[in-house]
Amino acid sequence: MSDNEPQLRFESLSIHAGKNVHNVHTGSGAVATPIYATTSFTFNNSQHGADIFAGRAEDYAYSRLGNPGLGVFEQRIAALEGGAAALPASSGEAARWMAITGVVMTGENIVAAANISEDAYTHFKYRFPSHGISVRFVDIHNVDAIRSAIDDKTRAVYVESIGSFGLEITDIEAVAAVAHESGVPLIVDNTAGAAGYFIRPIDHGADIVVHSASEWITGSGTGVSGVVIDSGKFPWKDHPERFPHLTTPSPGYHGMNFVEKFGNIAYILYVRMAILRDVGPCLNPFASSLALAGLASLSPRIDRHHSNALALAKWLKENDKIGEVVLPGLTSHQTSSLSTKYFHQKDGYGAVLDFRPKTGGLEAARAIVSNLKVIGLSDGLGTPQTLAHVIDSDLVRPEISNTDQGAIRVSVGLEHSDDIIGDFKQALDLL
């Protein structure tokens, strides 16, 4: 938004931010952001087309690189997360891959939290090494371990705002401080932070934020999407030896120096103009429209998610058939002391919880989810429907000692809390 426009709060930004990108709304009078279902755009003249492809004109040429509807989503999500610019992707996996390959090259490495999602862990442990990129997994709560893992070939530190493995809150400020003292950016997967409604990593020192927008951002379970957000704060120019692709002439763009040309948004424009251009994991206009619709309802929807999660967690803690209950922010959680520092919403601890039956272990956990009648058996997240599954019993991380084996993970939905609790009650009664 321009300096002359009102400074809106989060709930209003999720509806209004970016709506005047290239006159998307004012040019047509449309209330909702139009879907631009086109592969290509016309040029004013030949020079105009050349300027677009060279990054000298902020217009559209081909929807792989940009589209007016996606432009609204980019500005909206950047505003919500407190970033300078954003780039949508075809999925959360694609967003994570683009974010990391925007800083690391063959022969280099990243340092990553060991408690990240299974998809990310598998990607990092097996796929990146096949491309000559190594990943060093560490206990992200041990700053000395992070510091020791960083060397002159390290190009980023990667964490999740709430770790998928154990639902631990990351001390983003502490990790950012270690990364920055070594001259590398901090990348945070903030999918669990719900577009900044729960947690805004950039406010605490994160340089790059990624989301799987398929979950709480879209919120309907109807579209797969992802997004990368650039804080615009990392001093790439101060570390030319680590990031020469941003700070020296680019042969793919006629010798253009991204930092000199684009300043604080050099990184995200490199990701768009080099990685997205060459590999093509772009977000389609229809999925972007679903994500924009999800953002419009995000605040009240997330309020319901987390109030239901809190009600379920409290009920489970009082049930004599249940052992441990884990919901980030509850006083019994090992990183609960960080909740007041990072969570924006009062009593807003997220929409995902884990619990274990007091006896019976893995077999009892499987029996509980099999007995559910309303709640779906799925490892999906962020849908209106409450979903539950037993965490993979073969999941072992040598870098961390705690385990989620035998736990039931619940993505708490939007049903009435009494109905969610009632379904778990009848499932437990059948044990």
Tab-separated table of C-alpha atoms in Angstrom:
chain	number	residue	atom	x	y	z
A	1	MET	CA	0.000	0.000	0.000
A	2	SER	CA	1.147	3.544	-0.659
A	3	ASP	CA	2.060	6.033	2.054
A	4	ASN	CA	-1.241	7.837	1.440
A	5	GLU	CA	-3.383	4.790	2.195
A	6	PRO	CA	-4.519	3.892	5.720
A	7	GLN	CA	-2.311	1.575	7.768
A	8	LEU	CA	-4.549	-1.441	8.087
A	9	ARG	CA	-4.485	-4.170	10.708
A	10	PHE	CA	-3.849	-7.825	9.908
A	11	GLU	CA	-7.526	-8.740	9.551
A	12	SER	CA	-8.045	-5.944	7.019
A	13	LEU	CA	-4.784	-6.522	5.163
A	14	SER	CA	-5.826	-10.130	4.536
A	15	ILE	CA	-8.744	-8.743	2.498
A	16	HIS	CA	-7.390	-5.517	0.976
A	17	ALA	CA	-3.580	-5.631	0.613
A	18	GLY	CA	-2.389	-5.639	-2.991
A	19	LYS	CA	-5.817	-5.251	-4.543
A	20	ASN	CA	-4.735	-2.384	-6.811
A	21	VAL	CA	-1.793	-4.219	-8.386
A	22	HIS	CA	-1.821	-3.185	-12.068
A	23	ASN	CA	-5.410	-1.940	-11.644
A	24	VAL	CA	-6.616	-5.518	-11.209
A	25	HIS	CA	-9.677	-4.278	-9.294
A	26	THR	CA	-10.070	-0.633	-10.217
A	27	GLY	CA	-9.650	-1.350	-13.910
A	28	SER	CA	-12.577	-3.762	-13.989
A	29	GLY	CA	-14.713	-2.820	-11.001
A	30	ALA	CA	-14.584	-6.431	-9.792
A	31	VAL	CA	-15.060	-6.936	-6.063
A	32	ALA	CA	-13.214	-10.256	-6.023
A	33	THR	CA	-9.798	-10.523	-7.655
A	34	PRO	CA	-10.342	-11.675	-11.262
A	35	ILE	CA	-8.752	-14.916	-12.460
A	36	TYR	CA	-6.436	-14.214	-15.385
A	37	ALA	CA	-6.620	-17.548	-17.221
A	38	THR	CA	-4.090	-16.677	-19.886
A	39	THR	CA	-0.676	-17.992	-20.746
A	40	SER	CA	0.606	-14.797	-22.359
A	41	PHE	CA	0.275	-11.002	-22.406
A	42	THR	CA	0.722	-8.529	-25.252
A	43	PHE	CA	3.499	-5.940	-25.399
A	44	ASN	CA	3.152	-2.261	-26.206
A	45	ASN	CA	6.023	-2.687	-28.671
A	46	SER	CA	9.128	-4.815	-29.166
A	47	GLN	CA	11.208	-2.763	-26.752
A	48	HIS	CA	8.515	-3.129	-24.087
A	49	GLY	CA	8.745	-6.923	-24.419
A	50	ALA	CA	12.530	-6.841	-24.200
A	51	ASP	CA	12.356	-4.651	-21.095
A	52	ILE	CA	9.965	-7.060	-19.364
A	53	PHE	CA	12.184	-10.088	-19.983
A	54	ALA	CA	15.272	-8.184	-18.879
A	55	GLY	CA	13.662	-7.067	-15.623
A	56	ARG	CA	13.552	-3.406	-16.630
A	57	ALA	CA	9.730	-3.171	-16.755
A	58	GLU	CA	7.273	-4.378	-14.103
A	59	ASP	CA	4.710	-5.823	-16.480
A	60	TYR	CA	3.618	-9.297	-17.545
A	61	ALA	CA	4.765	-11.431	-20.465
A	62	TYR	CA	4.089	-15.075	-19.605
A	63	SER	CA	2.148	-16.476	-16.664
A	64	ARG	CA	4.998	-18.735	-15.566
A	65	LEU	CA	6.867	-15.612	-14.466
A	66	GLY	CA	3.902	-13.572	-13.257
A	67	ASN	CA	0.183	-12.938	-13.593
A	68	PRO	CA	-1.970	-10.049	-12.300
A	69	GLY	CA	-4.041	-12.266	-10.019
A	70	LEU	CA	-0.881	-13.824	-8.590
A	71	GLY	CA	0.483	-10.307	-8.151
A	72	VAL	CA	-2.339	-9.559	-5.713
A	73	PHE	CA	-1.562	-12.736	-3.754
A	74	GLU	CA	2.149	-11.843	-3.678
A	75	GLN	CA	1.565	-8.395	-2.221
A	76	ARG	CA	-1.079	-9.599	0.205
A	77	ILE	CA	0.982	-12.387	1.734
A	78	ALA	CA	4.075	-10.170	1.875
A	79	ALA	CA	2.085	-7.542	3.790
A	80	LEU	CA	0.729	-10.108	6.242
A	81	GLU	CA	4.184	-11.548	6.941
A	82	GLY	CA	5.911	-8.163	7.089
A	83	GLY	CA	8.041	-8.894	4.027
A	84	ALA	CA	9.214	-6.789	1.110
A	85	ALA	CA	8.082	-9.100	-1.703
A	86	ALA	CA	6.816	-12.624	-2.333
A	87	LEU	CA	6.741	-15.297	-5.021
A	88	PRO	CA	4.032	-17.984	-5.273
A	89	ALA	CA	4.879	-21.579	-6.157
A	90	SER	CA	3.020	-24.653	-7.325
A	91	SER	CA	3.267	-26.285	-3.873
A	92	GLY	CA	4.907	-25.944	-0.498
A	93	GLU	CA	7.598	-28.384	-1.642
A	94	ALA	CA	8.306	-26.193	-4.663
A	95	ALA	CA	8.450	-23.064	-2.500
A	96	ARG	CA	10.930	-24.674	-0.115
A	97	TRP	CA	13.079	-25.936	-2.983
A	98	MET	CA	13.137	-22.534	-4.701
A	99	ALA	CA	13.890	-20.712	-1.455
A	100	ILE	CA	16.907	-22.893	-0.722
A	101	THR	CA	18.302	-23.139	-4.240
A	102	GLY	CA	18.123	-19.363	-4.333
A	103	VAL	CA	21.044	-19.292	-1.895
A	104	VAL	CA	22.945	-22.594	-2.166
A	105	MET	CA	24.855	-24.135	-5.061
A	106	THR	CA	26.545	-27.476	-5.736
A	107	GLY	CA	29.398	-28.090	-3.290
A	108	GLU	CA	27.799	-25.954	-0.584
A	109	ASN	CA	25.599	-26.773	2.412
A	110	ILE	CA	22.783	-25.637	4.659
A	111	VAL	CA	22.207	-26.244	8.365
A	112	ALA	CA	18.710	-27.509	9.158
A	113	ALA	CA	16.648	-28.236	12.243
A	114	ALA	CA	16.312	-31.969	12.835
A	115	ASN	CA	12.657	-31.594	13.884
A	116	ILE	CA	11.334	-30.519	10.468
A	117	SER	CA	8.524	-32.303	8.620
A	118	GLU	CA	9.099	-35.764	7.204
A	119	ASP	CA	8.752	-34.436	3.641
A	120	ALA	CA	11.399	-31.787	4.233
A	121	TYR	CA	13.682	-34.189	6.113
A	122	THR	CA	13.564	-36.753	3.292
A	123	HIS	CA	14.105	-34.033	0.701
A	124	PHE	CA	17.119	-32.673	2.547
A	125	LYS	CA	18.654	-36.021	3.504
A	126	TYR	CA	18.345	-37.792	0.157
A	127	ARG	CA	17.454	-35.440	-2.711
A	128	PHE	CA	19.768	-32.487	-2.084
A	129	PRO	CA	22.907	-34.642	-1.700
A	130	SER	CA	22.225	-36.152	-5.133
A	131	HIS	CA	22.672	-32.603	-6.475
A	132	GLY	CA	25.876	-31.980	-4.548
A	133	ILE	CA	24.230	-30.006	-1.729
A	134	SER	CA	24.764	-31.318	1.792
A	135	VAL	CA	22.506	-30.718	4.780
A	136	ARG	CA	23.688	-30.728	8.382
A	137	PHE	CA	20.899	-31.569	10.805
A	138	VAL	CA	21.144	-30.140	14.318
A	139	ASP	CA	19.131	-29.793	17.509
A	140	ILE	CA	17.751	-26.359	16.747
A	141	HIS	CA	17.398	-25.544	20.454
A	142	ASN	CA	21.177	-25.837	20.908
A	143	VAL	CA	22.744	-22.635	19.571
A	144	ASP	CA	26.252	-24.000	20.091
A	145	ALA	CA	25.416	-26.944	17.845
A	146	ILE	CA	24.115	-24.554	15.175
A	147	ARG	CA	27.224	-22.413	15.402
A	148	SER	CA	29.516	-25.438	15.165
A	149	ALA	CA	27.728	-26.749	12.089
A	150	ILE	CA	28.184	-23.531	10.096
A	151	ASP	CA	31.337	-23.275	7.990
A	152	ASP	CA	32.577	-21.261	5.018
A	153	LYS	CA	30.446	-23.367	2.655
A	154	THR	CA	27.199	-22.849	4.585
A	155	ARG	CA	24.622	-20.704	2.808
A	156	ALA	CA	21.567	-20.776	5.082
A	157	VAL	CA	20.004	-22.043	8.294
A	158	TYR	CA	16.575	-23.637	7.878
A	159	VAL	CA	13.934	-24.104	10.594
A	160	GLU	CA	10.184	-24.400	11.088
A	161	SER	CA	8.444	-21.874	13.328
A	162	ILE	CA	6.755	-24.830	15.053
A	163	GLY	CA	8.679	-28.025	14.444
A	164	SER	CA	6.612	-30.770	12.822
A	165	PHE	CA	8.465	-33.359	14.870
A	166	GLY	CA	7.394	-32.738	18.476
A	167	LEU	CA	5.510	-29.460	17.849
A	168	GLU	CA	8.306	-27.465	19.462
A	169	ILE	CA	8.373	-23.668	19.169
A	170	THR	CA	11.606	-22.428	17.615
A	171	ASP	CA	13.449	-19.559	19.286
A	172	ILE	CA	13.708	-17.664	16.007
A	173	GLU	CA	15.606	-14.699	17.452
A	174	ALA	CA	18.314	-16.933	18.925
A	175	VAL	CA	18.752	-18.907	15.707
A	176	ALA	CA	18.757	-15.737	13.590
A	177	ALA	CA	21.487	-14.236	15.741
A	178	VAL	CA	23.751	-17.254	15.177
A	179	ALA	CA	23.038	-17.310	11.445
A	180	HIS	CA	23.685	-13.594	11.033
A	181	GLU	CA	26.930	-13.595	12.970
A	182	SER	CA	28.154	-16.128	10.388
A	183	GLY	CA	26.846	-14.137	7.427
A	184	VAL	CA	24.049	-16.473	6.330
A	185	PRO	CA	20.270	-15.948	6.140
A	186	LEU	CA	17.666	-17.705	8.257
A	187	ILE	CA	14.897	-19.439	6.286
A	188	VAL	CA	11.737	-20.224	8.265
A	189	ASP	CA	8.897	-22.481	7.183
A	190	ASN	CA	5.960	-20.680	8.779
A	191	THR	CA	3.135	-22.897	7.533
A	192	ALA	CA	2.040	-23.475	11.140
A	193	GLY	CA	2.152	-19.711	11.755
A	194	ALA	CA	-0.873	-19.202	9.486
A	195	ALA	CA	0.436	-16.415	7.221
A	196	GLY	CA	1.713	-14.467	10.211
A	197	TYR	CA	-1.524	-14.556	12.214
A	198	PHE	CA	0.046	-16.738	14.907
A	199	ILE	CA	3.759	-16.073	14.346
A	200	ARG	CA	5.580	-13.508	12.157
A	201	PRO	CA	9.174	-14.788	11.821
A	202	ILE	CA	10.432	-11.675	10.017
A	203	ASP	CA	9.636	-9.631	13.129
A	204	HIS	CA	12.122	-11.830	14.987
A	205	GLY	CA	15.013	-11.824	12.520
A	206	ALA	CA	14.035	-14.309	9.802
A	207	ASP	CA	15.253	-13.331	6.344
A	208	ILE	CA	13.179	-15.640	4.157
A	209	VAL	CA	9.807	-17.242	4.957
A	210	VAL	CA	8.188	-20.130	3.121
A	211	HIS	CA	4.682	-21.553	3.340
A	212	SER	CA	2.773	-24.498	2.109
A	213	ALA	CA	-0.264	-22.377	1.289
A	214	SER	CA	-2.310	-25.529	0.727
A	215	GLU	CA	-3.064	-25.702	4.446
A	216	TRP	CA	-4.207	-22.759	6.592
A	217	ILE	CA	-3.797	-20.068	3.940
A	218	THR	CA	-6.162	-21.697	1.437
A	219	GLY	CA	-8.017	-23.297	4.309
A	220	SER	CA	-10.495	-25.361	2.300
A	221	GLY	CA	-8.421	-28.350	1.312
A	222	THR	CA	-9.163	-27.595	-2.337
A	223	GLY	CA	-5.894	-26.325	-3.807
A	224	VAL	CA	-2.161	-27.058	-3.632
A	225	SER	CA	0.108	-24.003	-3.479
A	226	GLY	CA	3.165	-22.499	-1.818
A	227	VAL	CA	4.890	-19.155	-1.443
A	228	VAL	CA	8.320	-17.641	-0.687
A	229	ILE	CA	8.514	-14.303	1.134
A	230	ASP	CA	11.622	-12.115	1.151
A	231	SER	CA	12.074	-9.879	4.185
A	232	GLY	CA	14.227	-7.516	2.152
A	233	LYS	CA	16.546	-7.209	5.148
A	234	PHE	CA	19.454	-9.577	4.570
A	235	PRO	CA	22.646	-7.690	3.535
A	236	TRP	CA	23.626	-9.789	0.525
A	237	LYS	CA	26.102	-7.148	-0.610
A	238	ASP	CA	28.094	-7.577	2.599
A	239	HIS	CA	28.755	-11.250	1.834
A	240	PRO	CA	29.817	-11.435	-1.834
A	241	GLU	CA	31.997	-14.493	-1.238
A	242	ARG	CA	28.973	-16.531	-0.130
A	243	PHE	CA	26.454	-15.225	-2.679
A	244	PRO	CA	28.278	-14.319	-5.921
A	245	HIS	CA	25.183	-15.150	-8.007
A	246	LEU	CA	23.490	-12.125	-6.400
A	247	THR	CA	26.453	-9.773	-6.083
A	248	THR	CA	28.375	-10.262	-9.360
A	249	PRO	CA	27.339	-9.922	-13.043
A	250	SER	CA	24.842	-12.590	-14.113
A	251	PRO	CA	25.664	-14.217	-17.472
A	252	GLY	CA	22.020	-15.254	-17.873
A	253	TYR	CA	20.939	-11.599	-17.774
A	254	HIS	CA	23.610	-9.890	-19.900
A	255	GLY	CA	25.859	-9.126	-16.941
A	256	MET	CA	23.182	-7.678	-14.672
A	257	ASN	CA	24.131	-7.537	-10.977
A	258	PHE	CA	20.973	-8.418	-9.018
A	259	VAL	CA	21.931	-6.577	-5.827
A	260	GLU	CA	22.934	-3.423	-7.684
A	261	LYS	CA	19.825	-3.535	-9.883
A	262	PHE	CA	17.162	-4.532	-7.368
A	263	GLY	CA	18.565	-3.616	-3.956
A	264	ASN	CA	16.745	-5.145	-1.001
A	265	ILE	CA	14.588	-7.466	-3.140
A	266	ALA	CA	17.498	-8.879	-5.176
A	267	TYR	CA	17.000	-12.358	-3.714
A	268	ILE	CA	13.317	-12.820	-4.540
A	269	LEU	CA	13.801	-11.420	-8.048
A	270	TYR	CA	16.697	-13.820	-8.601
A	271	VAL	CA	14.413	-16.682	-7.554
A	272	ARG	CA	11.745	-15.445	-9.977
A	273	MET	CA	13.983	-14.523	-12.907
A	274	ALA	CA	16.431	-17.421	-12.707
A	275	ILE	CA	14.944	-20.385	-10.827
A	276	LEU	CA	11.249	-19.966	-11.651
A	277	ARG	CA	12.099	-18.999	-15.224
A	278	ASP	CA	14.354	-22.012	-15.813
A	279	VAL	CA	12.546	-24.723	-13.833
A	280	GLY	CA	8.952	-23.475	-13.858
A	281	PRO	CA	7.195	-24.545	-10.598
A	282	CYS	CA	4.718	-21.677	-10.972
A	283	LEU	CA	1.345	-21.352	-9.265
A	284	ASN	CA	-1.640	-21.541	-11.595
A	285	PRO	CA	-4.215	-18.693	-11.521
A	286	PHE	CA	-7.020	-20.918	-10.237
A	287	ALA	CA	-5.066	-22.129	-7.195
A	288	SER	CA	-4.029	-18.524	-6.548
A	289	SER	CA	-7.701	-17.532	-6.486
A	290	LEU	CA	-8.391	-20.229	-3.877
A	291	ALA	CA	-5.502	-18.957	-1.763
A	292	LEU	CA	-6.794	-15.366	-1.968
A	293	ALA	CA	-10.257	-16.514	-0.923
A	294	GLY	CA	-8.697	-18.341	1.998
A	295	LEU	CA	-6.772	-15.275	3.138
A	296	ALA	CA	-9.994	-13.247	3.184
A	297	SER	CA	-11.461	-15.521	5.847
A	298	LEU	CA	-8.207	-16.425	7.571
A	299	SER	CA	-8.502	-14.463	10.826
A	300	PRO	CA	-11.917	-15.681	12.049
A	301	ARG	CA	-11.257	-19.131	10.657
A	302	ILE	CA	-7.945	-19.504	12.496
A	303	ASP	CA	-9.562	-18.190	15.687
A	304	ARG	CA	-12.026	-21.090	15.452
A	305	HIS	CA	-9.283	-23.604	14.669
A	306	HIS	CA	-7.250	-22.686	17.716
A	307	SER	CA	-10.190	-22.335	20.127
A	308	ASN	CA	-11.302	-25.824	19.119
A	309	ALA	CA	-7.743	-27.129	19.503
A	310	LEU	CA	-7.483	-25.638	22.979
A	311	ALA	CA	-10.851	-27.090	24.021
A	312	LEU	CA	-9.857	-30.539	22.747
A	313	ALA	CA	-6.446	-30.389	24.427
A	314	LYS	CA	-7.968	-29.455	27.774
A	315	TRP	CA	-10.505	-32.278	27.528
A	316	LEU	CA	-7.835	-34.821	26.585
A	317	LYS	CA	-5.643	-33.745	29.515
A	318	GLU	CA	-8.511	-34.537	31.895
A	319	ASN	CA	-9.285	-37.950	30.366
A	320	ASP	CA	-7.886	-40.833	32.410
A	321	LYS	CA	-7.211	-42.896	29.263
A	322	ILE	CA	-4.848	-40.288	27.819
A	323	GLY	CA	-1.204	-39.812	28.705
A	324	GLU	CA	0.782	-36.928	27.238
A	325	VAL	CA	-0.970	-34.107	25.351
A	326	VAL	CA	1.152	-31.705	23.299
A	327	LEU	CA	-0.187	-28.361	22.093
A	328	PRO	CA	2.374	-25.559	21.625
A	329	GLY	CA	1.939	-22.991	24.371
A	330	LEU	CA	0.433	-25.220	27.016
A	331	THR	CA	2.371	-25.036	30.281
A	332	SER	CA	3.312	-28.718	30.112
A	333	HIS	CA	5.058	-28.316	26.751
A	334	GLN	CA	8.851	-28.188	26.763
A	335	THR	CA	9.016	-24.980	24.697
A	336	SER	CA	5.890	-23.374	26.160
A	337	SER	CA	7.925	-20.535	27.665
A	338	LEU	CA	8.467	-19.238	24.122
A	339	SER	CA	4.747	-18.922	23.377
A	340	THR	CA	4.304	-15.454	24.863
A	341	LYS	CA	7.324	-14.252	22.912
A	342	TYR	CA	6.226	-15.501	19.505
A	343	PHE	CA	2.447	-16.023	19.416
A	344	HIS	CA	0.443	-12.899	18.542
A	345	GLN	CA	-2.951	-14.182	19.632
A	346	LYS	CA	-3.974	-14.611	23.258
A	347	ASP	CA	-4.340	-18.340	23.936
A	348	GLY	CA	-3.568	-18.910	20.243
A	349	TYR	CA	-1.360	-21.969	20.230
A	350	GLY	CA	-1.956	-23.313	16.746
A	351	ALA	CA	-4.407	-25.818	15.343
A	352	VAL	CA	-2.402	-29.050	15.600
A	353	LEU	CA	-1.947	-31.217	18.685
A	354	ASP	CA	-0.481	-34.618	19.554
A	355	PHE	CA	-1.585	-37.038	22.238
A	356	ARG	CA	-0.834	-40.573	23.356
A	357	PRO	CA	-3.026	-43.168	25.027
A	358	LYS	CA	-1.904	-43.842	28.595
A	359	THR	CA	-1.614	-47.582	27.928
A	360	GLY	CA	-1.499	-49.819	24.891
A	361	GLY	CA	1.025	-47.831	22.885
A	362	LEU	CA	0.885	-47.977	19.115
A	363	GLU	CA	-1.921	-50.537	18.922
A	364	ALA	CA	-4.164	-48.453	21.184
A	365	ALA	CA	-3.446	-45.339	19.100
A	366	ARG	CA	-4.405	-47.169	15.922
A	367	ALA	CA	-7.586	-48.445	17.537
A	368	ILE	CA	-8.610	-44.917	18.581
A	369	VAL	CA	-8.342	-43.443	15.095
A	370	SER	CA	-10.090	-46.491	13.608
A	371	ASN	CA	-13.026	-45.889	15.972
A	372	LEU	CA	-13.573	-42.279	14.876
A	373	LYS	CA	-16.831	-41.622	13.009
A	374	VAL	CA	-16.833	-37.872	12.276
A	375	ILE	CA	-13.129	-37.088	12.227
A	376	GLY	CA	-11.309	-38.117	9.052
A	377	LEU	CA	-8.313	-40.455	9.013
A	378	SER	CA	-5.714	-38.401	7.131
A	379	ASP	CA	-2.395	-36.623	7.607
A	380	GLY	CA	-3.787	-33.476	5.949
A	381	LEU	CA	-3.624	-30.116	7.705
A	382	GLY	CA	-5.642	-26.919	7.802
A	383	THR	CA	-8.932	-28.226	6.398
A	384	PRO	CA	-12.395	-27.344	7.745
A	385	GLN	CA	-12.771	-31.006	8.704
A	386	THR	CA	-10.866	-32.299	11.712
A	387	LEU	CA	-8.328	-34.914	10.638
A	388	ALA	CA	-6.303	-37.407	12.683
A	389	HIS	CA	-3.646	-40.049	12.066
A	390	VAL	CA	-1.089	-42.100	13.957
A	391	ILE	CA	2.409	-40.732	13.431
A	392	ASP	CA	4.656	-43.108	11.483
A	393	SER	CA	5.970	-45.664	13.955
A	394	ASP	CA	9.142	-46.131	11.888
A	395	LEU	CA	10.056	-42.439	12.025
A	396	VAL	CA	13.507	-42.172	13.612
A	397	ARG	CA	15.761	-39.121	13.680
A	398	PRO	CA	19.304	-39.875	14.857
A	399	GLU	CA	19.910	-36.151	15.476
A	400	ILE	CA	17.258	-35.862	18.207
A	401	SER	CA	16.425	-38.122	21.134
A	402	ASN	CA	12.671	-37.604	21.563
A	403	THR	CA	10.208	-39.546	19.459
A	404	ASP	CA	6.654	-39.129	18.219
A	405	GLN	CA	6.123	-42.859	17.741
A	406	GLY	CA	2.666	-43.992	18.777
A	407	ALA	CA	1.292	-40.475	19.036
A	408	ILE	CA	-1.931	-39.391	17.411
A	409	ARG	CA	-1.710	-36.123	15.513
A	410	VAL	CA	-4.859	-34.066	15.138
A	411	SER	CA	-5.404	-31.171	12.742
A	412	VAL	CA	-8.332	-29.565	14.534
A	413	GLY	CA	-11.041	-28.289	12.201
A	414	LEU	CA	-14.013	-25.963	12.299
A	415	GLU	CA	-16.791	-28.237	13.558
A	416	HIS	CA	-18.432	-27.476	16.913
A	417	SER	CA	-15.908	-28.298	19.619
A	418	ASP	CA	-18.442	-30.498	21.422
A	419	ASP	CA	-18.767	-32.666	18.306
A	420	ILE	CA	-15.002	-33.043	17.962
A	421	ILE	CA	-14.680	-33.978	21.619
A	422	GLY	CA	-17.716	-36.251	21.375
A	423	ASP	CA	-16.155	-38.241	18.537
A	424	PHE	CA	-12.958	-38.798	20.501
A	425	LYS	CA	-15.023	-39.727	23.578
A	426	GLN	CA	-16.930	-42.462	21.780
A	427	ALA	CA	-13.699	-43.703	20.157
A	428	LEU	CA	-12.040	-43.963	23.580
A	429	ASP	CA	-15.104	-45.630	25.088
A	430	LEU	CA	-14.698	-48.480	22.581
A	431	LEU	CA	-11.178	-49.327	23.784
